[in-house]
Amino acid sequence: MVELGQLESHHQDFAARDTRIVAVSLDAQEDATRTAKKFPHLLIVSDEQGSISGAAEVIGPHHGPDGKETVSPTTILIDRRGQVRWVFRPERFIERLKPEEVLSRVDEYLARK
Amino acid sequence: MRTTTPPIASGKGPGRRLLVLGIVIALFGLGVYVVLAIGTGFLHTPWYMPVLATIGTCLIVISIVRRLTIWRIVAVLIIGLLTAGEWWWLLDFSRLPAYAGPVSVDQPFPEFSPASLADGTPFTRDSLIGEKDTVLVFFRGFW
């Protein structure tokens, strides 16, 4: 959840661009609630049934330390009309985008609009 | 006829500094990664880790060439395994397949059955449409 903390700390930068962060995991509702308390400026989604993750096909191939399925870190920029504008997946699950890199992609999209 | 076996010496002797240096260097890379990733949350690809472990293993091998001891053999086996494990982790295990799912640029996000926000509010594909753009981040969970 390191990346969520970094995104949370840049929430004003995203808000200034009329952009919100929606963080999705396969966590149960109670875990999502705990996550939301830690990161109050992010929208935390409990995708326990894997509906969003399954639709986006981001589940696996690795598993969590508890042996359960988990998602591959993936970042998707979606415009306000629901159109996908950018899809990013790191080469390794140990890598994450820095908030500055995400903001840079948002800026690129906004410049093209 | 009398035969002799080459003596296996104790831990002290020529090359001992190389042995210690090799162990320290190999563990240093691992330590740096643990501190950066867990301590500061800097998630990155730590190429320095297997590289340093490889250098450490080489130093231990050189120390064995200088003088063969049981402890040096044990050290090279342990550090060698650590090195191999680090290379495998970085080059194979941690790799993600390139994204090949249905989400495509300039296309709508695929339809999905409702999930729920932390407060229990349903989250549907229509929730992606509104007054703001959305950065959708799939993360690996609370653990």
XYZ file of C-alpha atoms in Angstrom, chain B residues 10-27 55-79:
43
model
C 40.776 -23.268 10.361
C 38.924 -20.003 9.572
C 41.867 -17.669 10.094
C 44.524 -17.115 7.509
C 45.141 -15.661 4.069
C 42.078 -14.256 2.387
C 40.066 -13.942 5.559
C 39.420 -10.273 4.912
C 38.099 -11.165 1.485
C 35.761 -13.671 3.090
C 34.387 -11.103 5.526
C 34.202 -8.419 2.857
C 32.361 -10.786 0.533
C 29.764 -11.623 3.158
C 29.316 -7.981 4.132
C 28.936 -6.803 0.525
C 26.450 -9.550 -0.287
C 24.297 -8.753 2.730
C 30.637 -9.553 -6.147
C 30.462 -10.884 -2.602
C 30.351 -14.471 -3.851
C 33.366 -13.843 -6.086
C 35.325 -12.433 -3.148
C 34.521 -15.510 -1.080
C 35.629 -17.763 -3.954
C 38.920 -15.858 -4.131
C 39.325 -16.307 -0.383
C 38.830 -20.059 -0.882
C 41.519 -20.064 -3.555
C 43.827 -18.408 -1.035
C 42.965 -20.943 1.612
C 40.464 -23.772 1.719
C 38.461 -24.024 4.920
C 35.156 -25.583 5.881
C 33.753 -22.205 6.904
C 34.635 -20.618 3.599
C 32.924 -23.438 1.743
C 29.851 -23.020 3.925
C 29.949 -19.269 3.325
C 30.216 -19.596 -0.440
C 27.342 -22.054 -0.479
C 25.075 -19.782 1.568
C 25.989 -16.548 -0.172
